[in-house]
Amino acid sequence: MKKKIVLIGGAALLCCALVLCAVWAAVRPGEPADQPAATADAPAEQGISQPAESDVQQEPELTLRDQEWATDIHYFQQKIAEKHIDPFFRLPQEEFDRQIEELIEQVPELDDIEIILSLQKIIAQIGDQHSRVTFYTQLTLYAFPFFINQDGSVYIYQCIADPEQKTYQLTYYQIVQINGVDIQYIVEQLKAFLPNVGNAYSYIYEIPRLLLSREALEFIGVPCRQTADTFTLLDEQGQTFNLDLVPGEGGRSFSVNTISILEVETDGQGEQLILFDLIPEEHARTAQPVDIPVFAQRQGDYFENYWYMLLQEHNAMYFGINQFSNSENPSFFDIENNMFTLIDQENTEKLIIDLRHNPGGHSSLIELLHQELQKRPDLIENTYVLIGSKSGSAAVKCAAQLSEYDGITLVGTPTGGTPWGFGLTGHNETTPNYELEFSCGAYVYSSTDGNMPPPASGYPPEWYNTVMPDVYISTDIQDLAEGRDPALEWVLAQ
């Protein structure tokens, strides 16, 4: 009996061992050496569905265009990190890198302009007015420029000059909507392209350039059509009406200053584009010829860098500095020297330095101005500096330094540039494939204390983001249509 039990138990153990071996063989990885590998043509086991080859999702291959853009975007990312003196004082590097990688993933779905505008939105978050993507030359422009008053109201206008008579006619209309979208909403959305430096006034100069572009409007979600876009305008009686504009007609880059006096644009058929002629008769505003204001009397396709005019009736010298340029034709030194010589000869009592249309330049030239002023203490007591939303970079530095003189008065509106920032060395970076140019700050500057960095918090307090005038006087489009320059008028009356 015991022998039978032992035999039965041994057999049971042997069976269990055989079962375990079979199970292990079924689940072990790999194929047995003596078994052929499964092939794609092998029939599926009953009850188990095999996915069809067409159902297997594969990563789409990037086109050559997409690969080149990915390379350019990585180049952009690398150079910002390498070349900028402090690229992440405002935007954390982790967030910068995340947005870059997200953009690369979106490249197949975006056109070239959308990619370029996306890069500008990223670089704007760095908080540096000198770090930008050069993209305006890539855009399709409307035929008429835009203007923003100090109260934020937006206008479309055309200014036609008669150089022989030294007069112009300025036609303007306030914009309410573009393609049914409120203009103030559009302005707020476009601010994402502007350097995030906390300056509340730079948009007054910068946004009109963006409004010129249909691509920028489409990018922020304005529903643009294939042909004309509808601008809802306001007439003198407060009545709204629509004006359809086709981008690209007469398209060339406008010089957006306080006002742009331009040759009349033409459409694709060579016909002149006159804003007044496009307005329905019942809404038309008749623009009367007026004398060209002093600041615009030397304006051609673009302002001269610097020039002066003796206003004998007021015993005053007007000195327009529209850019601190180191050009030798003519040089700043020669112009300034000739002007101060004339001041001495004529016993001129008042000096007006106009920086309202000056976006910056070479700040080293400011020292030449200091040297001549310090030779004439009596003139300092009667010197006025005009500033505005276009005053930037070196112009802001100049205004801030001149304001420290006892007797010099700043007149106008707050500057669009900050009195601190990151300066350029004059060299732009260029991506290897699409040759997209961009700049990045190479050194830190401050208006009064040398190379003083921004506060440790990474974001300057509100008062540190602009230079405020001592006397606030705005010059709006209504003033310019009448040929008036209220800031200059106030100075001449003193």
Tab-separated table of C-alpha atoms in Angstrom:
chain	number	residue	atom	x	y	z
A	1	MET	CA	0.000	0.000	0.000
A	2	LYS	CA	2.798	2.407	0.911
A	3	LYS	CA	4.612	1.543	-2.309
A	4	LYS	CA	1.536	2.419	-4.367
A	5	ILE	CA	1.188	5.765	-2.588
A	6	VAL	CA	4.847	6.578	-3.240
A	7	LEU	CA	4.508	5.702	-6.938
A	8	ILE	CA	1.313	7.745	-7.295
A	9	GLY	CA	2.906	10.734	-5.491
A	10	GLY	CA	6.004	10.559	-7.681
A	11	ALA	CA	3.882	10.454	-10.800
A	12	ALA	CA	1.918	13.483	-9.611
A	13	LEU	CA	5.107	15.442	-8.972
A	14	LEU	CA	6.421	14.479	-12.409
A	15	CYS	CA	3.184	15.690	-14.038
A	16	CYS	CA	3.371	18.996	-12.180
A	17	ALA	CA	6.962	19.480	-13.324
A	18	LEU	CA	6.004	18.790	-16.943
A	19	VAL	CA	3.118	21.277	-16.736
A	20	LEU	CA	5.394	23.989	-15.281
A	21	CYS	CA	7.951	23.400	-18.039
A	22	ALA	CA	5.259	23.751	-20.675
A	23	VAL	CA	3.986	26.976	-19.163
A	24	TRP	CA	7.524	28.408	-18.932
A	25	ALA	CA	8.180	27.527	-22.552
A	26	ALA	CA	4.995	29.303	-23.605
A	27	VAL	CA	5.725	32.546	-21.829
A	28	ARG	CA	9.543	32.834	-22.092
A	29	PRO	CA	10.823	35.623	-24.398
A	30	GLY	CA	12.191	34.930	-27.844
A	31	GLU	CA	11.584	32.032	-30.243
A	32	PRO	CA	12.903	28.534	-29.795
A	33	ALA	CA	15.981	27.890	-31.913
A	34	ASP	CA	14.200	25.148	-33.849
A	35	GLN	CA	11.067	27.199	-34.569
A	36	PRO	CA	10.759	29.701	-37.441
A	37	ALA	CA	10.071	33.312	-36.491
A	38	ALA	CA	6.536	34.565	-36.958
A	39	THR	CA	6.059	36.365	-40.269
A	40	ALA	CA	3.676	39.046	-41.411
A	41	ASP	CA	1.957	36.446	-43.591
A	42	ALA	CA	1.309	34.043	-40.714
A	43	PRO	CA	-2.420	33.672	-39.961
A	44	ALA	CA	-3.625	35.261	-36.766
A	45	GLU	CA	-4.567	32.923	-33.979
A	46	GLN	CA	-8.256	32.366	-33.626
A	47	GLY	CA	-9.939	34.975	-31.437
A	48	ILE	CA	-7.030	37.479	-31.550
A	49	SER	CA	-7.322	40.369	-34.006
A	50	GLN	CA	-4.081	41.674	-35.482
A	51	PRO	CA	-3.869	45.402	-36.384
A	52	ALA	CA	-3.730	46.106	-40.083
A	53	GLU	CA	-0.481	47.653	-41.325
A	54	SER	CA	-2.378	50.800	-42.390
A	55	ASP	CA	-3.718	51.228	-38.847
A	56	VAL	CA	-0.268	51.508	-37.256
A	57	GLN	CA	0.429	55.208	-36.602
A	58	GLN	CA	3.886	56.325	-37.615
A	59	GLU	CA	5.630	59.619	-36.995
A	60	PRO	CA	5.307	61.697	-40.192
A	61	GLU	CA	8.609	62.486	-41.836
A	62	LEU	CA	9.518	66.172	-41.777
A	63	THR	CA	9.803	67.856	-45.132
A	64	LEU	CA	13.044	69.593	-46.055
A	65	ARG	CA	11.347	72.915	-45.359
A	66	ASP	CA	10.307	71.809	-41.865
A	67	GLN	CA	13.769	70.424	-41.107
A	68	GLU	CA	15.374	73.711	-42.147
A	69	TRP	CA	12.992	75.689	-39.953
A	70	ALA	CA	13.682	73.371	-37.011
A	71	THR	CA	17.403	73.987	-37.507
A	72	ASP	CA	16.868	77.754	-37.670
A	73	ILE	CA	14.722	77.789	-34.536
A	74	HIS	CA	17.325	75.794	-32.607
A	75	TYR	CA	19.970	78.230	-33.877
A	76	PHE	CA	17.826	81.113	-32.609
A	77	GLN	CA	17.492	79.373	-29.236
A	78	GLN	CA	21.231	78.738	-28.982
A	79	LYS	CA	22.325	82.259	-29.960
A	80	ILE	CA	19.917	83.990	-27.579
A	81	ALA	CA	21.328	81.911	-24.722
A	82	GLU	CA	24.948	82.472	-25.811
A	83	LYS	CA	25.016	86.080	-27.020
A	84	HIS	CA	22.559	87.904	-24.760
A	85	ILE	CA	24.229	89.191	-21.627
A	86	ASP	CA	21.268	88.218	-19.411
A	87	PRO	CA	18.581	86.491	-21.497
A	88	PHE	CA	16.557	84.971	-18.679
A	89	PHE	CA	16.310	87.773	-16.135
A	90	ARG	CA	12.619	88.124	-17.022
A	91	LEU	CA	11.635	84.921	-18.852
A	92	PRO	CA	12.850	81.717	-17.113
A	93	GLN	CA	15.010	79.538	-19.352
A	94	GLU	CA	12.756	76.530	-18.765
A	95	GLU	CA	9.790	78.466	-20.149
A	96	PHE	CA	11.868	79.843	-23.029
A	97	ASP	CA	12.998	76.323	-23.993
A	98	ARG	CA	9.467	74.939	-23.649
A	99	GLN	CA	8.060	77.543	-26.030
A	100	ILE	CA	10.874	76.874	-28.519
A	101	GLU	CA	10.221	73.117	-28.553
A	102	GLU	CA	6.482	73.698	-28.821
A	103	LEU	CA	7.042	75.951	-31.829
A	104	ILE	CA	9.218	73.323	-33.528
A	105	GLU	CA	6.413	70.774	-33.108
A	106	GLN	CA	3.992	73.219	-34.742
A	107	VAL	CA	6.236	74.021	-37.727
A	108	PRO	CA	4.461	71.632	-40.167
A	109	GLU	CA	1.164	73.417	-39.447
A	110	LEU	CA	2.469	77.002	-39.729
A	111	ASP	CA	3.478	79.091	-42.717
A	112	ASP	CA	6.750	81.027	-42.753
A	113	ILE	CA	5.268	84.317	-41.536
A	114	GLU	CA	3.495	82.574	-38.642
A	115	ILE	CA	6.792	81.014	-37.567
A	116	ILE	CA	8.555	84.385	-37.729
A	117	LEU	CA	5.802	86.102	-35.732
A	118	SER	CA	5.918	83.271	-33.172
A	119	LEU	CA	9.644	83.847	-32.699
A	120	GLN	CA	9.012	87.558	-32.168
A	121	LYS	CA	6.424	86.760	-29.471
A	122	ILE	CA	8.978	84.569	-27.711
A	123	ILE	CA	11.849	87.054	-27.858
A	124	ALA	CA	9.524	89.868	-26.729
A	125	GLN	CA	9.068	88.095	-23.389
A	126	ILE	CA	12.776	88.470	-22.604
A	127	GLY	CA	12.063	92.083	-21.667
A	128	ASP	CA	14.665	93.795	-23.837
A	129	GLN	CA	13.741	96.544	-26.301
A	130	HIS	CA	16.827	95.802	-28.399
A	131	SER	CA	16.209	92.055	-28.770
A	132	ARG	CA	13.957	91.606	-31.784
A	133	VAL	CA	13.307	89.568	-34.893
A	134	THR	CA	13.518	91.545	-38.133
A	135	PHE	CA	10.129	90.714	-39.601
A	136	TYR	CA	8.491	93.897	-40.929
A	137	THR	CA	10.059	93.465	-44.370
A	138	GLN	CA	8.294	90.097	-44.670
A	139	LEU	CA	4.787	91.531	-44.302
A	140	THR	CA	2.088	92.611	-46.738
A	141	LEU	CA	1.084	96.189	-45.956
A	142	TYR	CA	-2.040	98.278	-46.321
A	143	ALA	CA	-1.631	101.435	-48.380
A	144	PHE	CA	-2.327	103.923	-45.578
A	145	PRO	CA	-0.531	104.399	-42.247
A	146	PHE	CA	-2.038	104.467	-38.761
A	147	PHE	CA	-1.722	106.787	-35.780
A	148	ILE	CA	-2.493	106.404	-32.065
A	149	ASN	CA	-3.342	109.389	-29.871
A	150	GLN	CA	-2.226	109.588	-26.258
A	151	ASP	CA	-5.714	108.513	-25.150
A	152	GLY	CA	-5.335	105.267	-27.131
A	153	SER	CA	-7.729	106.116	-29.974
A	154	VAL	CA	-6.572	104.712	-33.329
A	155	TYR	CA	-6.733	106.456	-36.708
A	156	ILE	CA	-6.082	105.764	-40.366
A	157	TYR	CA	-4.754	108.757	-42.259
A	158	GLN	CA	-3.042	110.138	-45.332
A	159	CYS	CA	-0.828	113.210	-45.415
A	160	ILE	CA	-0.129	114.734	-48.837
A	161	ALA	CA	2.470	117.489	-48.960
A	162	ASP	CA	3.111	120.325	-51.380
A	163	PRO	CA	6.859	120.952	-50.897
A	164	GLU	CA	6.858	124.128	-52.970
A	165	GLN	CA	4.122	125.737	-50.887
A	166	LYS	CA	5.411	124.106	-47.665
A	167	THR	CA	1.893	122.907	-46.879
A	168	TYR	CA	0.162	119.585	-46.435
A	169	GLN	CA	-3.349	118.166	-46.248
A	170	LEU	CA	-4.014	115.514	-43.645
A	171	THR	CA	-7.112	113.311	-43.980
A	172	TYR	CA	-7.881	111.067	-40.995
A	173	TYR	CA	-10.651	108.852	-39.580
A	174	GLN	CA	-10.941	107.058	-36.266
A	175	ILE	CA	-11.017	103.246	-36.496
A	176	VAL	CA	-13.732	101.387	-34.577
A	177	GLN	CA	-13.342	97.828	-35.888
A	178	ILE	CA	-11.391	95.747	-38.384
A	179	ASN	CA	-13.414	92.921	-39.920
A	180	GLY	CA	-15.898	93.197	-37.079
A	181	VAL	CA	-13.293	92.978	-34.288
A	182	ASP	CA	-13.025	95.882	-31.829
A	183	ILE	CA	-9.888	97.932	-32.457
A	184	GLN	CA	-8.964	98.147	-28.763
A	185	TYR	CA	-9.053	94.344	-28.502
A	186	ILE	CA	-6.769	94.163	-31.548
A	187	VAL	CA	-4.329	96.642	-29.990
A	188	GLU	CA	-4.173	94.636	-26.757
A	189	GLN	CA	-3.490	91.396	-28.646
A	190	LEU	CA	-0.770	92.998	-30.774
A	191	LYS	CA	1.048	94.137	-27.633
A	192	ALA	CA	2.278	90.539	-27.283
A	193	PHE	CA	4.767	91.303	-30.070
A	194	LEU	CA	6.271	94.241	-28.169
A	195	PRO	CA	9.205	93.867	-25.761
A	196	ASN	CA	7.837	93.219	-22.287
A	197	VAL	CA	9.619	95.991	-20.382
A	198	GLY	CA	6.717	97.448	-18.431
A	199	ASN	CA	6.639	100.698	-20.407
A	200	ALA	CA	3.053	101.901	-20.801
A	201	TYR	CA	3.751	104.234	-23.730
A	202	SER	CA	5.859	102.358	-26.301
A	203	TYR	CA	2.756	100.847	-27.939
A	204	ILE	CA	1.688	104.310	-29.165
A	205	TYR	CA	4.610	104.252	-31.582
A	206	GLU	CA	4.979	100.481	-32.137
A	207	ILE	CA	1.400	99.285	-32.712
A	208	PRO	CA	0.732	101.420	-35.844
A	209	ARG	CA	3.462	99.476	-37.647
A	210	LEU	CA	1.817	96.161	-36.760
A	211	LEU	CA	-1.626	97.397	-37.813
A	212	LEU	CA	-0.225	97.845	-41.319
A	213	SER	CA	0.046	94.073	-41.713
A	214	ARG	CA	-2.773	91.651	-42.513
A	215	GLU	CA	-0.525	88.737	-41.465
A	216	ALA	CA	-0.192	90.171	-37.953
A	217	LEU	CA	-3.964	90.627	-37.752
A	218	GLU	CA	-4.591	87.059	-38.912
A	219	PHE	CA	-2.052	85.738	-36.423
A	220	ILE	CA	-3.973	87.183	-33.465
A	221	GLY	CA	-7.270	85.782	-34.754
A	222	VAL	CA	-8.817	88.613	-36.765
A	223	PRO	CA	-10.860	86.877	-39.518
A	224	CYS	CA	-9.294	88.293	-42.681
A	225	ARG	CA	-10.676	87.608	-46.147
A	226	GLN	CA	-8.857	86.658	-49.314
A	227	THR	CA	-9.466	90.050	-50.897
A	228	ALA	CA	-10.392	93.265	-49.073
A	229	ASP	CA	-10.590	93.819	-45.321
A	230	THR	CA	-13.320	95.981	-43.823
A	231	PHE	CA	-12.356	98.912	-41.616
A	232	THR	CA	-15.266	100.411	-39.684
A	233	LEU	CA	-14.581	104.128	-39.297
A	234	LEU	CA	-16.114	107.094	-37.503
A	235	ASP	CA	-16.921	110.360	-39.284
A	236	GLU	CA	-17.102	113.885	-37.836
A	237	GLN	CA	-20.777	113.433	-36.898
A	238	GLY	CA	-20.017	110.254	-34.940
A	239	GLN	CA	-21.574	108.022	-37.613
A	240	THR	CA	-19.892	104.735	-38.533
A	241	PHE	CA	-19.229	103.550	-42.071
A	242	ASN	CA	-17.122	100.859	-43.736
A	243	LEU	CA	-14.007	101.182	-45.865
A	244	ASP	CA	-12.637	98.129	-47.701
A	245	LEU	CA	-8.856	97.975	-48.115
A	246	VAL	CA	-6.764	95.460	-50.020
A	247	PRO	CA	-3.338	94.789	-48.467
A	248	GLY	CA	-0.414	94.975	-50.839
A	249	GLU	CA	-1.698	97.900	-52.883
A	250	GLY	CA	1.081	100.439	-52.878
A	251	GLY	CA	2.749	98.372	-50.187
A	252	ARG	CA	6.068	99.714	-48.977
A	253	SER	CA	7.268	100.226	-45.444
A	254	PHE	CA	5.964	103.445	-43.926
A	255	SER	CA	8.093	105.574	-41.676
A	256	VAL	CA	5.829	105.859	-38.661
A	257	ASN	CA	6.872	108.969	-36.760
A	258	THR	CA	4.651	111.618	-35.264
A	259	ILE	CA	3.274	111.893	-38.781
A	260	SER	CA	4.354	110.452	-42.135
A	261	ILE	CA	4.475	112.792	-45.102
A	262	LEU	CA	4.725	110.490	-48.082
A	263	GLU	CA	4.460	110.429	-51.802
A	264	VAL	CA	1.003	109.289	-52.870
A	265	GLU	CA	0.815	105.510	-53.189
A	266	THR	CA	-0.493	103.745	-56.300
A	267	ASP	CA	-2.447	100.542	-56.709
A	268	GLY	CA	-1.540	97.591	-58.924
A	269	GLN	CA	-2.781	99.430	-62.029
A	270	GLY	CA	-0.706	102.533	-61.332
A	271	GLU	CA	-3.689	104.573	-60.145
A	272	GLN	CA	-3.090	106.937	-57.248
A	273	LEU	CA	-4.578	105.845	-53.946
A	274	ILE	CA	-6.175	108.888	-52.318
A	275	LEU	CA	-7.889	108.169	-49.005
A	276	PHE	CA	-10.365	111.028	-49.480
A	277	ASP	CA	-11.531	109.521	-52.801
A	278	LEU	CA	-12.328	106.194	-51.118
A	279	ILE	CA	-14.625	107.709	-48.486
A	280	PRO	CA	-18.396	107.843	-49.227
A	281	GLU	CA	-19.424	111.443	-49.894
A	282	GLU	CA	-21.775	111.664	-46.915
A	283	HIS	CA	-18.898	110.762	-44.553
A	284	ALA	CA	-16.088	112.731	-46.214
A	285	ARG	CA	-13.952	115.125	-44.184
A	286	THR	CA	-12.440	117.986	-46.170
A	287	ALA	CA	-8.787	118.531	-45.294
A	288	GLN	CA	-7.545	122.087	-45.703
A	289	PRO	CA	-3.925	122.864	-46.684
A	290	VAL	CA	-1.937	123.933	-43.612
A	291	ASP	CA	1.658	124.959	-43.030
A	292	ILE	CA	3.981	122.040	-42.385
A	293	PRO	CA	5.075	122.063	-38.703
A	294	VAL	CA	8.735	122.764	-38.030
A	295	PHE	CA	9.578	119.179	-37.032
A	296	ALA	CA	8.420	117.852	-40.431
A	297	GLN	CA	9.872	120.508	-42.708
A	298	ARG	CA	13.015	118.504	-43.435
A	299	GLN	CA	11.259	115.164	-43.914
A	300	GLY	CA	11.743	113.258	-47.152
A	301	ASP	CA	11.358	109.503	-47.397
A	302	TYR	CA	12.725	109.541	-43.869
A	303	PHE	CA	13.769	112.223	-41.411
A	304	GLU	CA	17.264	113.621	-41.695
A	305	ASN	CA	19.293	112.370	-38.769
A	306	TYR	CA	19.866	115.869	-37.402
A	307	TRP	CA	19.265	119.418	-38.543
A	308	TYR	CA	18.698	122.869	-37.084
A	309	MET	CA	16.655	125.965	-37.861
A	310	LEU	CA	16.951	129.466	-36.452
A	311	LEU	CA	13.497	130.720	-35.457
A	312	GLN	CA	14.381	134.407	-35.578
A	313	GLU	CA	10.925	135.646	-34.643
A	314	HIS	CA	11.280	133.882	-31.299
A	315	ASN	CA	15.068	134.295	-30.921
A	316	ALA	CA	15.218	130.510	-30.615
A	317	MET	CA	17.211	127.680	-32.180
A	318	TYR	CA	15.405	124.454	-33.069
A	319	PHE	CA	17.672	121.369	-33.113
A	320	GLY	CA	16.045	118.202	-34.432
A	321	ILE	CA	17.952	115.038	-33.522
A	322	ASN	CA	16.077	112.186	-35.202
A	323	GLN	CA	18.808	109.602	-34.670
A	324	PHE	CA	22.208	109.570	-32.993
A	325	SER	CA	24.070	108.422	-36.082
A	326	ASN	CA	27.824	108.177	-36.502
A	327	SER	CA	27.438	108.865	-40.212
A	328	GLU	CA	30.029	111.251	-41.604
A	329	ASN	CA	27.752	112.741	-44.244
A	330	PRO	CA	27.199	114.992	-42.419
A	331	SER	CA	28.665	114.225	-39.021
A	332	PHE	CA	26.906	115.018	-35.769
A	333	PHE	CA	30.004	116.943	-34.690
A	334	ASP	CA	29.900	119.215	-37.753
A	335	ILE	CA	26.164	119.901	-37.515
A	336	GLU	CA	26.306	120.599	-33.794
A	337	ASN	CA	29.403	122.789	-34.097
A	338	ASN	CA	27.840	124.871	-36.874
A	339	MET	CA	24.627	125.256	-34.893
A	340	PHE	CA	26.304	126.465	-31.698
A	341	THR	CA	28.461	128.839	-33.735
A	342	LEU	CA	25.293	130.352	-35.198
A	343	ILE	CA	23.750	130.556	-31.712
A	344	ASP	CA	26.740	132.595	-30.559
A	345	GLN	CA	26.680	134.845	-33.625
A	346	GLU	CA	22.965	135.604	-33.324
A	347	ASN	CA	22.950	135.826	-29.513
A	348	THR	CA	20.166	133.258	-29.520
A	349	GLU	CA	18.542	133.014	-26.105
A	350	LYS	CA	16.532	129.792	-26.374
A	351	LEU	CA	17.520	126.259	-27.466
A	352	ILE	CA	14.931	123.588	-28.316
A	353	ILE	CA	16.240	120.014	-28.666
A	354	ASP	CA	13.625	117.767	-30.298
A	355	LEU	CA	14.013	114.047	-29.465
A	356	ARG	CA	10.387	113.083	-30.174
A	357	HIS	CA	11.208	111.191	-33.370
A	358	ASN	CA	14.491	109.672	-32.208
A	359	PRO	CA	14.515	105.873	-31.615
A	360	GLY	CA	18.152	105.918	-30.459
A	361	GLY	CA	21.561	105.306	-31.951
A	362	HIS	CA	25.108	105.870	-30.714
A	363	SER	CA	24.907	107.242	-27.190
A	364	SER	CA	28.569	108.317	-27.265
A	365	LEU	CA	27.485	111.349	-29.320
A	366	ILE	CA	25.545	112.697	-26.336
A	367	GLU	CA	28.824	113.760	-24.729
A	368	LEU	CA	29.400	116.245	-27.565
A	369	LEU	CA	26.114	117.913	-26.651
A	370	HIS	CA	27.115	118.118	-22.988
A	371	GLN	CA	30.426	119.732	-23.876
A	372	GLU	CA	28.833	122.553	-25.873
A	373	LEU	CA	26.074	123.214	-23.343
A	374	GLN	CA	28.511	123.431	-20.448
A	375	LYS	CA	30.340	126.222	-22.285
A	376	ARG	CA	27.104	128.258	-22.269
A	377	PRO	CA	25.536	128.286	-18.776
A	378	ASP	CA	23.144	131.094	-19.709
A	379	LEU	CA	21.742	129.014	-22.570
A	380	ILE	CA	21.192	126.048	-20.249
A	381	GLU	CA	18.746	128.168	-18.258
A	382	ASN	CA	16.586	128.484	-21.374
A	383	THR	CA	16.927	125.035	-22.965
A	384	TYR	CA	13.918	122.788	-23.596
A	385	VAL	CA	13.934	119.115	-24.604
A	386	LEU	CA	10.919	117.690	-26.465
A	387	ILE	CA	10.204	113.986	-25.830
A	388	GLY	CA	7.511	111.493	-26.837
A	389	SER	CA	6.536	107.868	-27.332
A	390	LYS	CA	9.064	107.314	-30.131
A	391	SER	CA	11.963	108.568	-28.000
A	392	GLY	CA	13.964	105.436	-27.287
A	393	SER	CA	17.323	104.038	-26.261
A	394	ALA	CA	20.030	106.718	-26.677
A	395	ALA	CA	17.369	109.438	-26.990
A	396	VAL	CA	15.959	108.467	-23.584
A	397	LYS	CA	19.454	108.419	-22.133
A	398	CYS	CA	20.038	111.899	-23.556
A	399	ALA	CA	16.753	113.247	-22.168
A	400	ALA	CA	17.393	111.756	-18.726
A	401	GLN	CA	20.883	113.239	-18.534
A	402	LEU	CA	19.800	116.677	-19.778
A	403	SER	CA	16.985	116.727	-17.216
A	404	GLU	CA	19.623	116.765	-14.465
A	405	TYR	CA	20.808	120.223	-15.493
A	406	ASP	CA	19.302	123.020	-13.438
A	407	GLY	CA	17.181	125.012	-15.835
A	408	ILE	CA	16.560	122.438	-18.591
A	409	THR	CA	12.870	121.530	-18.993
A	410	LEU	CA	11.457	118.360	-20.576
A	411	VAL	CA	8.249	118.956	-22.557
A	412	GLY	CA	5.916	116.508	-24.297
A	413	THR	CA	4.742	113.008	-23.389
A	414	PRO	CA	6.425	110.063	-21.592
A	415	THR	CA	9.115	108.259	-23.565
A	416	GLY	CA	8.385	104.920	-25.193
A	417	GLY	CA	11.907	103.783	-24.389
A	418	THR	CA	13.211	102.875	-20.953
A	419	PRO	CA	16.116	104.711	-19.268
A	420	TRP	CA	17.804	101.354	-18.669
A	421	GLY	CA	18.209	98.401	-20.976
A	422	PHE	CA	20.454	96.148	-23.008
A	423	GLY	CA	22.533	97.786	-25.723
A	424	LEU	CA	23.613	96.438	-29.105
A	425	THR	CA	27.090	96.111	-30.564
A	426	GLY	CA	25.817	96.669	-34.102
A	427	HIS	CA	25.923	93.013	-35.189
A	428	ASN	CA	22.751	91.011	-35.868
A	429	GLU	CA	22.543	87.230	-35.910
A	430	THR	CA	21.251	85.450	-39.039
A	431	THR	CA	19.760	81.954	-39.160
A	432	PRO	CA	21.538	79.534	-41.544
A	433	ASN	CA	18.626	78.504	-43.771
A	434	TYR	CA	15.960	81.205	-43.998
A	435	GLU	CA	18.435	84.013	-43.219
A	436	LEU	CA	16.138	85.479	-40.593
A	437	GLU	CA	17.864	88.332	-38.766
A	438	PHE	CA	17.488	88.928	-35.051
A	439	SER	CA	19.278	91.019	-32.457
A	440	CYS	CA	20.001	90.502	-28.784
A	441	GLY	CA	21.323	92.777	-26.066
A	442	ALA	CA	25.081	92.592	-25.577
A	443	TYR	CA	25.570	94.873	-22.574
A	444	VAL	CA	23.585	96.584	-19.824
A	445	TYR	CA	23.205	100.354	-19.771
A	446	SER	CA	21.531	102.948	-17.595
A	447	SER	CA	20.884	106.605	-18.332
A	448	THR	CA	22.703	108.088	-15.374
A	449	ASP	CA	24.710	105.513	-13.426
A	450	GLY	CA	26.788	103.759	-16.046
A	451	ASN	CA	26.251	100.040	-16.579
A	452	MET	CA	23.748	99.587	-13.779
A	453	PRO	CA	21.784	96.315	-14.070
A	454	PRO	CA	18.035	96.109	-13.512
A	455	PRO	CA	16.871	95.502	-9.920
A	456	ALA	CA	17.450	92.037	-8.509
A	457	SER	CA	13.745	91.225	-8.763
A	458	GLY	CA	14.209	91.104	-12.528
A	459	TYR	CA	11.562	93.719	-13.193
A	460	PRO	CA	12.054	97.431	-12.559
A	461	PRO	CA	9.456	99.397	-10.605
A	462	GLU	CA	6.943	101.406	-12.619
A	463	TRP	CA	8.677	104.753	-12.274
A	464	TYR	CA	11.872	103.318	-13.683
A	465	ASN	CA	10.402	102.372	-17.066
A	466	THR	CA	10.100	105.765	-18.759
A	467	VAL	CA	11.325	109.358	-18.638
A	468	MET	CA	8.472	111.664	-17.693
A	469	PRO	CA	8.204	115.234	-19.011
A	470	ASP	CA	8.257	118.191	-16.650
A	471	VAL	CA	5.454	119.719	-18.726
A	472	TYR	CA	2.976	117.247	-20.219
A	473	ILE	CA	1.679	118.327	-23.649
A	474	SER	CA	0.437	115.820	-26.216
A	475	THR	CA	0.370	116.352	-29.953
A	476	ASP	CA	-2.586	114.415	-31.363
A	477	ILE	CA	-3.648	113.809	-34.932
A	478	GLN	CA	-6.302	116.527	-34.672
A	479	ASP	CA	-3.529	119.034	-33.889
A	480	LEU	CA	-1.423	117.854	-36.802
A	481	ALA	CA	-4.355	118.105	-39.218
A	482	GLU	CA	-4.487	121.789	-38.272
A	483	GLY	CA	-0.728	122.180	-38.735
A	484	ARG	CA	-0.195	122.644	-34.998
A	485	ASP	CA	2.586	121.416	-32.716
A	486	PRO	CA	1.298	122.214	-29.191
A	487	ALA	CA	4.524	121.225	-27.409
A	488	LEU	CA	6.674	123.506	-29.556
A	489	GLU	CA	4.076	126.273	-29.342
A	490	TRP	CA	4.210	126.156	-25.551
A	491	VAL	CA	8.007	126.373	-25.532
A	492	LEU	CA	8.061	129.330	-27.919
A	493	ALA	CA	5.545	131.137	-25.713
A	494	GLN	CA	7.829	130.952	-22.654
